[in-house]
Structure formats: C-alpha cells, structure tokens
C-alpha cells in the first residue's frame, strides 16, 4: 500500500478499508508515514467525514499506537466516564471514589483544560505531591489496591492520538465528529473497559452549544463504541451555568472534598449521582438506575467514598494538607452585582475565560497555571441579587488581574425582573 | 491573522482573501507557517477547489517566494512556452533557438521528467558540460548576449512552488486545476513575461487524457494569466503517439539538432511552427499567425536557428561533440513487429514507460537516468508493418533491460487491417 494513493482515495470521497487506515497510523511508529500525510488524511476526514467503520478502524489504530492495559485478573467490571468538558466540572473527582467504592474498577485517564474549560489533570496537579503520570507498574498496583487510579495521558497511552490532536489544533481541523469520536475512544479503549459513560454537556459553557451537535457526536460515539465491543451510556447534561460554586484547580479539589464530607451543592449531587448510577448499571452491579443511584448515595453518605478519595490521593503521593497551606495566601476580590435583578442566564464560557484571566487556566498551550486561582460563585441562575451584593469571589496571586476578570464577568451574567426557573440539569439519556 | 483560522475558513468552504493566502505562503519563508499547515491548505484546495481569485493570489504568493527577473532593459518582448508534457516532446529545444533568433527574448525555466514523460532539464543535462543551473548574473548575461537561456528551477526561483509540489506528491494531492495552474504560472511569472504559449497536450501519452480536462485547465490558466497581466495563447495538440521518432534524453538532443539542420520529421515541423507562430504573434513581431509562421520557417530554413542553437549550448558550457562520443557505446536492440498489420493506435504512456524501463527516465524520484538510453521509433500510426519488421530500436547500457522493455512495447502498439489516417496534430487554439 502506498500512502499517497490511500490519501488520494480518501480525498476523492472513497471509503478507506481497515487495512488502509492501519497502514497510515501504524506508519507513524516506524517512520513510514510522514506527518504531512497524516495532515492530508485529517483534512480530508474533516471535510468529507468518516464512516462509522472508518472511525472504528481509526480508533483501534490509535489505541494500538501505544500499550494497552489488561485488568481482567481483577475480576471486576471496568467502567470509566468521559465528560465533553465544562466550567466547574469536577465530577470525576467524586465519581472515581464513589463508583470504585461500590466495587467497580475505574481506570481514569484524563485530559488537561481545553479552551475555557478545566481539565481533571490540572485539578489533580494542584495537589502537592500528586503523581499524575504513574508508570505502568504503579497503575497495576493502584488498580489492585484501590480499584482505581487517575492519570494524565502518558507517552505510552495512544501516542498517535497525541500527535493527531496537535496537528488538528494547528491546522484548523478540530471540529469533526469522526475525529473527536476516535480521539476520545482510542484513549478510553486503552483502559480495557467493559463500559463507558459519556457526560455530554450542552449549553453556554459547553463545546457543543446545541443539542443537535451533541446528539450527532453521541450517536457517533455509541456506534463506534459498540463496534469496539464497549457498552456505552450517554447522559446529556446542562452546562448553562458553572457546576457547583467553585471554578479553579485547587478550589475544585476543595469543593469535591467538602461535597464528599456531606456539604454538597445540590447541582453537583444530582449530576454526580445520575452519572454514578449509569456507571454502576453498566457494570452490572445493580439492575436499574434507581437501585444503582441508591447504592451510590449510600456509599457517599456513609463516608466510604470520602475514605476512598483520601486513599486514592495518598496512594498517588498527594497531600491535601499541603495544598491548604500552599494556596492560603492568594488575594481575594469580591465581585459585586453591577445591578439589581434576577439572574436569568450566564455566558458560562465567558465565566470560564474570567477564570483563565485570573490564571486558573491557560491562554496559550505553554502558559503556567496558577493552581490556587479561580472564582467562587455565590449565586446561581434564578437567584435574586441587589446591586452591590457579592455575586462571586475571585482568587489570584496577582491583584492586577482582578480588573480584567471583573470586566469579563460583567459581560457574562444577564439579569431580568421576572422569576426564572433554574435550568434542568439532566436533559436526557441515550442508551 | 492566525493560520489555523485561515485553514478552518477554507476547510468550511469560505473563499480566502489575497492577504490570507499571502500570509500562509509568506510564512514558509520566516517559519511562521508550518509545513503541516500548508498540507491542510493543499488538501482543502484539492477537495473544495480554488476560485480564480484564490488561484491568482496563490500564483503571486508563490512567485514572490523567490527572486523575480526584470528583462525590461532588453527592449524586447519576453515570451515563453510551457508544455503539459508528453513522450518525445523535445519542442522547447527547437522553439528557444527559432523564436529567439526572430528577435523575441525567451527565458525558459523548465522541469524534469514527470511520470512517463520526459523533461527538458533532463535532456539538457545529457549534454556534457551544459550548466542547467546558471546563477542570476549568468542568466542576465545570457539574455543580453543570446536573448535566451534554458535553466532548471533554481532554489531562488519560486521555492514555495518546489515545496508545495513535493507535499502534493507525497500526500496524493496532485490533481487540482487551481494548484496545477498556480504551480505552472508562478514559475513562469518569475521570468517577467509579456506572454506565454501553452502547449496543452491531450491523448494517450498526455496527463490530460480527455479534451474536457485539458479545456478546464486551459480556461483556468487563461483566467489567471490574464488577472496576472500576462497574455496567453493555448494550443491543444495531439499526444496520441510519440512526437518525432526519438525518445530519450541524448537521443532527443540529436533529433533536435538534425531537425534544425533540415532533417526534420513532419510532425515535429508542424507543431513547432504552430507554437513558434503563437509565440511570435504574442510578442507582437508579426500581426497574424500566418506571417509569424512564415518568419519562423525562414529563420529555421536559413540556418539562423541552428547557429542560435549552437550558440546557446556553447554559452551554457555544453559540448555536442562530447555527447556524440559519450553515448556511442550503448547497446542497441531491434524491436520487431510481433504481427503484420496497420498501426491503428498507441498507448503512448506505455511507450514512455518502456523508455523508463531502459532507464531513459526515473521510476523513483532519486533514480539515476541513463542519458544515452531510449527508443527510436521507426513507424507511426497509419504505417503498415510486416511481422518481424523492425518497428523501433532500443538503446540501453544494460542489455538485460531489453526484454522487459520489449514486453511493454508489445502491450502498447495496436494493429488492424484497414487503412488508418494519422491523427490530427493541432486540435484547436484558445486565445
């Protein structure tokens, strides 16, 4: 097979065979495929699209570009969750301890913040000492001892995905249902999963602004996951406002810890239990979501999930006490409501960007994050505020940033005079 | 301007502005555009197409990636010819001396053989001592002294085209009217032309197998050349059989020399005079093609063109005597007609490939050429042959190659029993 002929076939609208896609991706390892050739493939895929079979072949080829775990010897169902990303979305930090404490093996490989959204890896990295890149041996030990681990994408996990992602980023080829599907699933399939729950976020703080886009991606993920032999369940959840009240890496660790201790904002509680129930159901531990939800709530309320959270963090070298000390000296700024009224909606992307202005996230790929920086929201959609009342608090290690962040917040919160219902959190499920 | 956003715009079907295309191509010089980004652009351009304005902007940007000649001080019209490529197409070797001897400045930058076709640069390189890469100063001197030069694409001539051509080749993005137009015209515009004659070849030995494809490219070239302020004239000519009788680098130098001495195959004579007439007309030296053709024929028959040919080769360091000595020891093989009949048609691409088998051309880009190798055709379409009669002679420095070349020839010549007219040479003109 000659790469340029495979590429020409795809460019002219032909469907590539599994062998042709494998040949292209496999060639990245041995230098037989040039990065320029992968770029041509990605551009054609983005313009013309990928069939489910092509997406599946690409997913497998990307998965097989690195090592693959085998957790069969654990004798447990292996389930993971993927979120399409949001603002204040710290649910992985709750789901891993809750669901693993229910007897499910949860091997979670996460990503960094992307655009205006936070990433689980960045949040974990805010915990002093936490090893976000455990080696293969450590991962197997953690799975045996804790039934879970949380890790960044190591160099040995789907390295082709890492390369393809970089190329898509610099060549304007990000938005492609097939390529997004293959990117997400290839990393997840490395984890030797039985099932995967997708938290498909829609709304003003999500990448998928409309339900139609979210549904297209969900259908593609479902088709390909099933062709790959992985059970999948998709929950469509709202990202019309930040989840919980805290946005920022260490702030979200704090809020997760508080939540597991029983002091949990109701939106976090509702979405976490819904996702946990899906994971437990897929694992086959409970026959329906109602009983699975009950088991998750009991595990949470009994303190078992909290112990599991502490165990997980300590096993990976993290110290929550050190974190509390480390970020205590950040400056705080009270963001006051610029007018009176009822909060009718939020540009949640804008709030995420206000957080980035405070250096809670990256503006450019190589920016350094201030792990202690962020925003604490005191109000939600539907709340009534008076002009000058504290609506949020900013944290930063540089006071100069507060002014720009304030300006962005002013543009991101909208008010009216009538009563507003708070948005529905769980929109629908696709099984 | 951000490259990835320009690329996204093109991918989604938007029309790029001149500034956006310049930004991409200009960035190749200063490292602000990655080769991966150019690949994405080329793939989108190949799938979606380029508008005439986009093609024109790309042509200018590629031209401006290197130096640009200025021949205004010569006080002569500056005209060049481009052929889309064929088998036995040595017409540049005749046109440059004939037309420049008529008072037209002819700065000819040529290419190497592509696929089954030969390239003028390879033919010139077969002449011992001939400098196919004169430097800028030498080029100006040659233009002043001889009114012409023949050169390969130096590193300072449209280097962006060289890079884009390589990327298109390895990424399966060769066939694109817009990209082909920009590639040809960008190099030609470096020559500070007043006019350009295109020899658009169609038929079994051409890249454009159909008239429709050839017409599409001709229209695109005409539109863009005119937007660039260059007069253009396109002749559609037949490539249904090899031009003249000799195929191979040194063999074609020999045939050109013989032709200028008066021993010229009629097909070469007819097409050369037609193209020369177009060049002389575009130059404004004669008011119509009839009188221009007459001037070209007189210049040829008077021996002025032959003197000009010798002068040109000597000025660039070449020695025809050395060539005659150098290639005298090649083996010869008589290719005999496998059956009796009238030659009805030829797969001229197959005959070109038979030449490549003898090493007259490259199978791979870094193959070495045997400049003395090639094929001498003794028969044309419409000729009657008897089984066992010599139809062609092969030349090679390795006897082992004859068998494979013979096999390819057997597959490339077709016979019938009825009288066949020889194909029309000049199909039509587009002005």
PDB file of C-alpha atoms in Angstrom, chain A residues 3-5 7-8 10-12 34-37 39-41 43-44 46-48 166-176, chain B residues 3-5 7-8 10-12 34-37 39-41 43-44 46-48 166-176:
ATOM      1  CA  UNK A   3       0.286   6.286   1.402  1.00  0.00           C
ATOM      2  CA  UNK A   4      -0.223   8.865  -1.337  1.00  0.00           C
ATOM      3  CA  UNK A   5      -2.704   6.547  -3.074  1.00  0.00           C
ATOM      4  CA  UNK A   7      -4.806   9.658   0.660  1.00  0.00           C
ATOM      5  CA  UNK A   8      -5.942  10.266  -2.907  1.00  0.00           C
ATOM      6  CA  UNK A  10      -9.980   9.402   0.655  1.00  0.00           C
ATOM      7  CA  UNK A  11      -9.688  12.847  -0.946  1.00  0.00           C
ATOM      8  CA  UNK A  12     -11.827  11.707  -3.870  1.00  0.00           C
ATOM      9  CA  UNK A  34       5.062  11.359   7.215  1.00  0.00           C
ATOM     10  CA  UNK A  35       3.276  13.894   9.431  1.00  0.00           C
ATOM     11  CA  UNK A  36       2.377  15.724   6.209  1.00  0.00           C
ATOM     12  CA  UNK A  37       0.493  12.628   5.074  1.00  0.00           C
ATOM     13  CA  UNK A  39      -2.325  16.089   7.922  1.00  0.00           C
ATOM     14  CA  UNK A  40      -3.774  15.400   4.470  1.00  0.00           C
ATOM     15  CA  UNK A  41      -5.780  12.500   5.925  1.00  0.00           C
ATOM     16  CA  UNK A  43      -8.096  17.463   6.471  1.00  0.00           C
ATOM     17  CA  UNK A  44      -9.952  15.110   4.118  1.00  0.00           C
ATOM     18  CA  UNK A  46     -12.718  16.780   8.416  1.00  0.00           C
ATOM     19  CA  UNK A  47     -14.185  17.930   5.091  1.00  0.00           C
ATOM     20  CA  UNK A  48     -15.631  14.668   3.783  1.00  0.00           C
ATOM     21  CA  UNK A 166      -1.646  18.537  17.885  1.00  0.00           C
ATOM     22  CA  UNK A 167      -1.937  18.507  14.088  1.00  0.00           C
ATOM     23  CA  UNK A 168      -5.707  19.116  14.186  1.00  0.00           C
ATOM     24  CA  UNK A 169      -5.131  22.031  16.545  1.00  0.00           C
ATOM     25  CA  UNK A 170      -2.600  23.871  14.368  1.00  0.00           C
ATOM     26  CA  UNK A 171      -4.288  23.082  11.042  1.00  0.00           C
ATOM     27  CA  UNK A 172      -7.832  24.173  11.943  1.00  0.00           C
ATOM     28  CA  UNK A 173      -9.164  20.613  11.771  1.00  0.00           C
ATOM     29  CA  UNK A 174     -10.647  20.309  15.275  1.00  0.00           C
ATOM     30  CA  UNK A 175     -14.391  20.102  14.582  1.00  0.00           C
ATOM     31  CA  UNK A 176     -15.043  16.654  13.168  1.00  0.00           C
TER      32      UNK A 176
ATOM     33  CA  UNK B   3      -3.053  30.256  10.282  1.00  0.00           C
ATOM     34  CA  UNK B   4      -5.354  27.695  11.884  1.00  0.00           C
ATOM     35  CA  UNK B   5      -8.311  30.055  11.440  1.00  0.00           C
ATOM     36  CA  UNK B   7      -7.298  26.952   7.267  1.00  0.00           C
ATOM     37  CA  UNK B   8     -10.600  26.383   9.057  1.00  0.00           C
ATOM     38  CA  UNK B  10     -11.038  27.284   3.692  1.00  0.00           C
ATOM     39  CA  UNK B  11     -11.989  23.847   5.035  1.00  0.00           C
ATOM     40  CA  UNK B  12     -15.534  25.058   5.672  1.00  0.00           C
ATOM     41  CA  UNK B  34       4.329  25.045   9.375  1.00  0.00           C
ATOM     42  CA  UNK B  35       4.532  22.529   6.513  1.00  0.00           C
ATOM     43  CA  UNK B  36       1.621  20.734   8.196  1.00  0.00           C
ATOM     44  CA  UNK B  37      -0.481  23.867   7.733  1.00  0.00           C
ATOM     45  CA  UNK B  39      -0.604  20.441   3.712  1.00  0.00           C
ATOM     46  CA  UNK B  40      -4.021  21.176   5.202  1.00  0.00           C
ATOM     47  CA  UNK B  41      -4.417  24.091   2.780  1.00  0.00           C
ATOM     48  CA  UNK B  43      -5.795  19.163   0.754  1.00  0.00           C
ATOM     49  CA  UNK B  44      -8.721  21.571   1.186  1.00  0.00           C
ATOM     50  CA  UNK B  46      -7.766  19.906  -3.850  1.00  0.00           C
ATOM     51  CA  UNK B  47     -11.148  18.816  -2.461  1.00  0.00           C
ATOM     52  CA  UNK B  48     -13.038  22.112  -2.495  1.00  0.00           C
ATOM     53  CA  UNK B 166       6.732  17.898  -3.035  1.00  0.00           C
ATOM     54  CA  UNK B 167       3.894  17.963  -0.486  1.00  0.00           C
ATOM     55  CA  UNK B 168       1.228  17.416  -3.181  1.00  0.00           C
ATOM     56  CA  UNK B 169       3.231  14.489  -4.499  1.00  0.00           C
ATOM     57  CA  UNK B 170       3.529  12.606  -1.193  1.00  0.00           C
ATOM     58  CA  UNK B 171       0.023  13.452   0.047  1.00  0.00           C
ATOM     59  CA  UNK B 172      -1.938  12.414  -3.046  1.00  0.00           C
ATOM     60  CA  UNK B 173      -2.961  15.993  -3.834  1.00  0.00           C
ATOM     61  CA  UNK B 174      -1.604  16.293  -7.389  1.00  0.00           C
ATOM     62  CA  UNK B 175      -4.787  16.582  -9.489  1.00  0.00           C
ATOM     63  CA  UNK B 176      -6.172  20.051  -8.894  1.00  0.00           C
TER      64      UNK B 176
END
